[in-house]
Short mmCIF file of C-alpha atoms in Angstrom, two decimals:
data_model
loop_
_atom_site.label_atom_id
_atom_site.label_comp_id
_atom_site.label_asym_id
_atom_site.label_seq_id
_atom_site.Cartn_x
_atom_site.Cartn_y
_atom_site.Cartn_z
CA UNK A 1 39.49 32.94 -34.35
CA UNK A 2 36.31 32.15 -36.30
CA UNK A 3 34.05 29.83 -34.36
CA UNK A 4 30.41 29.02 -33.73
CA UNK A 5 29.18 30.25 -30.36
CA UNK A 6 27.30 27.32 -28.89
CA UNK A 7 25.90 29.45 -26.08
CA UNK A 8 23.46 30.89 -28.59
CA UNK A 9 20.64 28.66 -29.72
CA UNK A 10 20.82 28.07 -32.56
CA UNK A 11 24.61 28.48 -32.60
CA UNK A 12 25.94 31.52 -34.47
CA UNK A 13 29.24 32.25 -36.24
CA UNK A 14 31.51 34.69 -34.39
CA UNK A 15 34.98 36.05 -34.95
CA UNK A 16 37.14 38.46 -32.98
CA UNK A 17 36.92 42.09 -34.05
CA UNK A 18 39.21 44.94 -33.11
CA UNK A 19 37.76 48.46 -33.27
CA UNK A 20 40.25 51.33 -33.30
CA UNK A 21 39.83 55.08 -33.11
CA UNK A 22 42.16 56.00 -35.97
CA UNK A 23 42.91 59.39 -34.42
CA UNK A 24 44.04 58.13 -31.00
CA UNK A 25 45.09 54.57 -31.79
CA UNK A 26 42.99 53.26 -28.89
CA UNK A 27 41.37 49.89 -29.54
CA UNK A 28 38.88 47.48 -28.05
CA UNK A 29 38.45 43.82 -28.85
CA UNK A 30 35.01 42.29 -29.02
CA UNK A 31 33.28 39.26 -30.47
CA UNK A 32 31.63 39.96 -33.81
CA UNK A 33 28.66 37.96 -35.03
CA UNK A 34 28.54 37.22 -38.74
CA UNK A 35 25.17 38.62 -39.78
CA UNK A 36 24.42 38.42 -43.47
CA UNK A 37 20.99 39.90 -42.72
CA UNK A 38 22.53 43.23 -41.70
CA UNK A 39 23.30 45.83 -44.35
CA UNK A 40 25.85 47.58 -42.14
CA UNK A 41 28.21 46.72 -39.32
CA UNK A 42 26.98 47.65 -35.86
CA UNK A 43 29.11 48.38 -32.80
CA UNK A 44 28.02 48.76 -29.15
CA UNK A 45 27.36 52.29 -27.88
CA UNK A 46 29.72 51.54 -25.00
CA UNK A 47 32.60 51.40 -27.49
CA UNK A 48 31.67 54.87 -28.73
CA UNK A 49 32.02 56.17 -25.16
CA UNK A 50 35.18 54.21 -24.35
CA UNK A 51 37.01 55.23 -27.54
CA UNK A 52 35.44 58.72 -27.72
CA UNK A 53 34.32 58.12 -31.31
CA UNK A 54 32.80 61.21 -32.93
CA UNK A 55 29.65 61.02 -35.02
CA UNK A 56 30.19 61.60 -38.71
CA UNK A 57 26.70 61.03 -40.07
CA UNK A 58 23.46 59.22 -39.40
CA UNK A 59 21.61 56.37 -40.98
CA UNK A 60 18.00 55.29 -41.14
CA UNK A 61 17.97 51.62 -40.18
CA UNK A 62 15.11 49.19 -40.47
CA UNK A 63 14.93 46.23 -38.11
CA UNK A 64 13.46 42.83 -38.95
CA UNK A 65 10.01 43.95 -37.77
CA UNK A 66 9.93 47.00 -40.03
CA UNK A 67 10.67 49.55 -37.30
CA UNK A 68 12.86 52.40 -38.56
CA UNK A 69 15.29 54.27 -36.31
CA UNK A 70 18.02 56.82 -37.01
CA UNK A 71 21.40 55.68 -35.71
CA UNK A 72 24.64 57.64 -35.48
CA UNK A 73 27.40 56.79 -37.94
CA UNK A 74 31.09 56.58 -37.00
CA UNK A 75 34.23 55.79 -38.97
CA UNK A 76 36.66 53.37 -37.35
CA UNK A 77 39.52 51.08 -38.25
CA UNK A 78 38.29 47.49 -38.05
CA UNK A 79 40.40 44.37 -37.84
CA UNK A 80 38.39 41.27 -38.66
CA UNK A 81 39.87 37.77 -38.62
CA UNK A 82 43.33 39.24 -39.14
CA UNK A 83 42.33 41.63 -41.94
CA UNK A 84 42.65 45.39 -41.59
CA UNK A 85 39.75 47.55 -42.84
CA UNK A 86 40.60 51.25 -42.36
CA UNK A 87 37.96 54.00 -42.19
CA UNK A 88 35.04 51.59 -42.02
CA UNK A 89 31.60 53.09 -41.59
CA UNK A 90 29.63 51.63 -38.68
CA UNK A 91 26.52 52.50 -36.72
CA UNK A 92 26.20 52.26 -32.95
CA UNK A 93 23.35 50.80 -30.93
CA UNK A 94 22.78 49.51 -27.41
CA UNK A 95 24.25 46.01 -27.68
CA UNK A 96 27.11 43.97 -26.21
CA UNK A 97 28.85 42.54 -29.29
CA UNK A 98 29.56 43.60 -32.86
CA UNK A 99 27.33 42.68 -35.79
CA UNK A 100 29.39 42.16 -38.92
CA UNK A 101 27.11 43.23 -41.75
CA UNK A 102 27.30 42.67 -45.49
CA UNK A 103 29.26 45.89 -45.96
CA UNK A 104 32.21 44.13 -44.33
CA UNK A 105 31.40 40.51 -45.17
CA UNK A 106 31.16 41.19 -48.89
CA UNK A 107 34.87 42.00 -48.90
CA UNK A 108 35.62 38.36 -48.01
CA UNK A 109 34.95 34.82 -49.09
CA UNK A 110 32.67 33.55 -46.35
CA UNK A 111 32.07 29.81 -46.12
CA UNK A 112 29.55 28.65 -43.55
CA UNK A 113 29.36 24.96 -42.69
CA UNK A 114 26.41 24.89 -40.35
CA UNK A 115 26.29 21.12 -40.15
CA UNK A 116 29.83 20.93 -38.79
CA UNK A 117 29.48 24.28 -36.96
CA UNK A 118 32.63 25.71 -38.55
CA UNK A 119 33.13 28.63 -40.89
CA UNK A 120 35.90 30.37 -42.74
CA UNK A 121 36.43 34.01 -43.57
CA UNK A 122 39.14 34.75 -46.12
CA UNK A 123 40.24 37.73 -48.12
CA UNK A 124 40.28 36.80 -51.83
CA UNK B 19 37.25 76.67 -0.40
CA UNK B 20 39.32 73.72 0.68
CA UNK B 21 39.05 73.38 4.44
CA UNK B 22 38.04 71.04 7.21
CA UNK B 23 34.51 72.41 7.29
CA UNK B 24 33.57 71.52 3.75
CA UNK B 25 35.51 68.25 3.63
CA UNK B 26 34.12 66.00 6.34
CA UNK B 27 37.27 64.07 7.09
CA UNK B 28 37.70 62.15 10.27
CA UNK B 29 41.47 61.79 10.34
CA UNK B 30 44.02 64.55 10.00
CA UNK B 31 47.79 64.51 10.02
CA UNK B 32 49.87 67.58 10.75
CA UNK B 33 53.34 67.72 9.23
CA UNK B 34 56.07 70.30 9.31
CA UNK B 35 58.65 68.43 7.31
CA UNK B 36 58.43 65.73 4.74
CA UNK B 37 59.99 63.20 7.08
CA UNK B 38 57.20 63.73 9.56
CA UNK B 39 54.98 61.46 7.53
CA UNK B 40 57.29 58.62 8.48
CA UNK B 41 56.91 59.43 12.17
CA UNK B 42 54.98 57.43 14.72
CA UNK B 43 51.83 59.60 14.35
CA UNK B 44 51.16 58.37 10.84
CA UNK B 45 47.94 56.33 10.67
CA UNK B 46 48.54 52.68 9.98
CA UNK B 47 47.96 51.41 6.42
CA UNK B 48 44.78 49.74 7.67
CA UNK B 49 43.52 53.05 9.02
CA UNK B 50 44.54 54.82 5.80
CA UNK B 51 42.38 52.38 3.87
CA UNK B 52 39.30 53.13 5.92
CA UNK B 53 38.82 56.78 5.06
CA UNK B 54 40.65 59.76 3.54
CA UNK B 55 43.25 61.46 5.71
CA UNK B 56 43.71 65.23 5.57
CA UNK B 57 47.37 66.21 5.75
CA UNK B 58 48.04 69.71 7.11
CA UNK B 59 51.24 71.68 6.92
CA UNK B 60 51.66 74.52 9.34
CA UNK B 61 48.02 74.14 10.25
CA UNK B 62 46.75 74.54 6.68
CA UNK B 63 45.18 71.84 4.52
CA UNK B 64 47.93 70.54 2.25
CA UNK B 65 46.91 67.21 0.75
CA UNK B 66 44.62 64.26 1.17
CA UNK B 67 45.80 60.69 1.44
CA UNK B 68 43.39 58.10 0.16
CA UNK B 69 43.62 54.37 -0.32
CA UNK B 70 44.81 52.94 -3.61
CA UNK B 71 41.33 51.54 -4.24
CA UNK B 72 39.81 54.99 -3.72
CA UNK B 73 42.45 56.51 -6.00
CA UNK B 74 41.69 53.96 -8.72
CA UNK B 75 37.99 54.74 -8.42
CA UNK B 76 38.78 58.45 -8.60
CA UNK B 77 40.91 57.91 -11.70
CA UNK B 78 38.13 55.91 -13.38
CA UNK B 79 35.60 58.61 -12.50
CA UNK B 80 37.91 61.36 -13.79
CA UNK B 81 38.61 59.54 -17.06
CA UNK B 82 34.90 58.84 -17.56
CA UNK B 83 34.04 62.48 -16.87
CA UNK B 84 36.69 63.68 -19.31
CA UNK B 85 35.47 61.29 -21.99
CA UNK B 86 31.87 62.43 -21.51
CA UNK B 87 32.94 66.08 -21.81
CA UNK B 88 34.86 65.27 -25.00
CA UNK B 89 31.86 63.45 -26.46
CA UNK B 90 29.54 66.34 -25.59
CA UNK B 91 31.88 68.78 -27.33
CA UNK B 92 32.16 66.47 -30.34
CA UNK B 93 28.39 66.10 -30.54
CA UNK B 94 27.85 69.86 -30.36
CA UNK B 95 30.34 70.41 -33.20
CA UNK B 96 28.78 67.61 -35.23
CA UNK B 97 25.27 69.05 -34.78
CA UNK B 98 26.48 72.26 -36.44
CA UNK B 99 27.75 70.32 -39.48
CA UNK B 100 24.50 68.34 -39.60
CA UNK B 101 22.46 71.53 -39.48
CA UNK B 102 24.60 72.94 -42.30
CA UNK B 103 23.93 69.84 -44.42
CA UNK B 104 20.18 70.25 -44.08
CA UNK B 105 20.42 74.00 -44.67
CA UNK B 106 22.41 73.40 -47.87
CA UNK B 107 20.37 70.41 -49.00
CA UNK B 108 17.86 72.26 -51.24
CA UNK B 109 20.65 73.73 -53.35
CA UNK B 110 22.70 70.50 -53.22
CA UNK B 111 19.71 68.66 -54.69
CA UNK B 112 20.04 70.95 -57.71
CA UNK B 113 23.78 70.44 -58.17
CA UNK B 114 25.00 67.26 -56.44
CA UNK B 115 22.00 64.95 -56.28
CA UNK B 116 23.00 61.31 -55.83
CA UNK B 117 26.45 62.17 -54.50
CA UNK B 118 27.80 61.84 -51.00
CA UNK B 119 29.07 65.12 -49.59
CA UNK B 120 31.36 65.95 -46.66
CA UNK B 121 30.23 69.03 -44.77
CA UNK B 122 32.92 70.59 -42.61
CA UNK B 123 33.08 74.12 -41.24
CA UNK B 124 29.51 74.69 -42.41
CA UNK B 125 30.26 74.06 -46.08
CA UNK B 126 30.69 71.21 -48.53
CA UNK B 127 34.41 70.46 -48.77
CA UNK B 128 34.28 67.32 -50.93
CA UNK B 129 31.86 65.07 -52.80
CA UNK B 130 31.95 61.64 -54.40
CA UNK B 131 29.61 59.00 -55.77
CA UNK B 132 31.44 56.48 -53.58
CA UNK B 133 30.97 57.11 -49.86
CA UNK B 134 34.00 55.10 -48.73
CA UNK B 135 36.35 56.89 -51.14
CA UNK B 136 35.01 60.20 -49.89
CA UNK B 137 35.48 59.23 -46.23
CA UNK B 138 39.04 58.00 -46.74
CA UNK B 139 39.98 61.13 -48.70
CA UNK B 140 38.39 63.41 -46.11
CA UNK B 141 39.92 61.83 -43.00
CA UNK B 142 43.36 61.48 -44.56
CA UNK B 143 43.31 65.16 -45.48
CA UNK B 144 41.64 66.66 -42.40
CA UNK B 145 42.07 64.04 -39.65
CA UNK B 146 39.31 63.39 -37.14
CA UNK B 147 37.53 66.74 -37.22
CA UNK B 148 33.78 67.48 -37.06
CA UNK B 149 32.13 66.36 -40.29
CA UNK B 150 28.75 65.32 -41.60
CA UNK B 151 28.98 62.84 -44.46
CA UNK B 152 25.60 62.38 -46.09
CA UNK B 153 23.88 61.39 -49.31
CA UNK B 154 22.23 64.17 -51.26
CA UNK B 155 18.81 62.65 -51.91
CA UNK B 156 15.20 63.56 -51.37
CA UNK B 157 14.60 60.45 -49.26
CA UNK B 158 17.28 58.89 -47.03
CA UNK B 159 18.41 55.38 -47.91
CA UNK B 160 17.12 52.69 -45.55
CA UNK B 161 19.57 50.10 -44.32
CA UNK B 162 18.58 46.69 -42.97
CA UNK B 163 19.65 45.82 -39.46
CA UNK B 164 20.23 42.31 -38.17
CA UNK B 165 17.48 39.88 -37.36
CA UNK B 166 16.19 38.92 -33.93
CA UNK B 167 18.27 36.78 -31.58
CA UNK B 168 16.77 34.41 -29.05
CA UNK B 169 17.79 35.48 -25.57
CA UNK B 170 16.64 32.31 -23.87
CA UNK B 171 14.70 29.18 -24.66
CA UNK B 172 11.92 27.96 -22.43
CA UNK B 173 12.01 24.23 -21.81
CA UNK B 174 8.93 22.52 -23.15
#
């Protein structure tokens, strides 16, 4: 369910994300933060271990401070706000929740109402 | 070798028949929870009884160990495909520059200008096998990560 997480200051838009290893069918459910500043969706390294996700590439990522780091790439089935996105490319880093980047967000109509702290994610 | 010397168990239970485990010599459930119990049949180590909590911990450890072994094997196979990509890259720059390629079994098995189309085609054809999917370019593309997040706010 899309919602603003008020624990974060300032509050941030989150929605539930399911990550599935398409070969085994095993899934995990995690909160995913809508992050229009990210060029790619990021999953926690723990999920890679839990689902035994193989690497399929690597990507040079640049953080907000200009630091560049190579991160492993994986392909997973994502379910975001009720929409199924098979074979989605993601990178993994040491974090606790998912970052939904523009690669995924640009497949939706995303309406952010920061004043009311509500948002909507719909497939056109 | 599996014997009393290498397994420092405090309790042992000798049985001759299956029903003996229901006999009066069986440690109480409380005692069984305290430490593993070695069960011997005809004087030889036969099995070990452990508490359910210990068994659950053992299962978690075993699953974690198996997953780590799988990941190590996957990573080793992937490193070979990655090495093949970089070995082939000079000639790929001559023939497939600007395309994404899928390297599997040490050779390019497919290519496409659209990475997602290539990935879907590859995985639907081959399943989840070792592969390196990469862009044939002189410089790697740089992707933006997310911005900083405040972890706590100090009261002013």
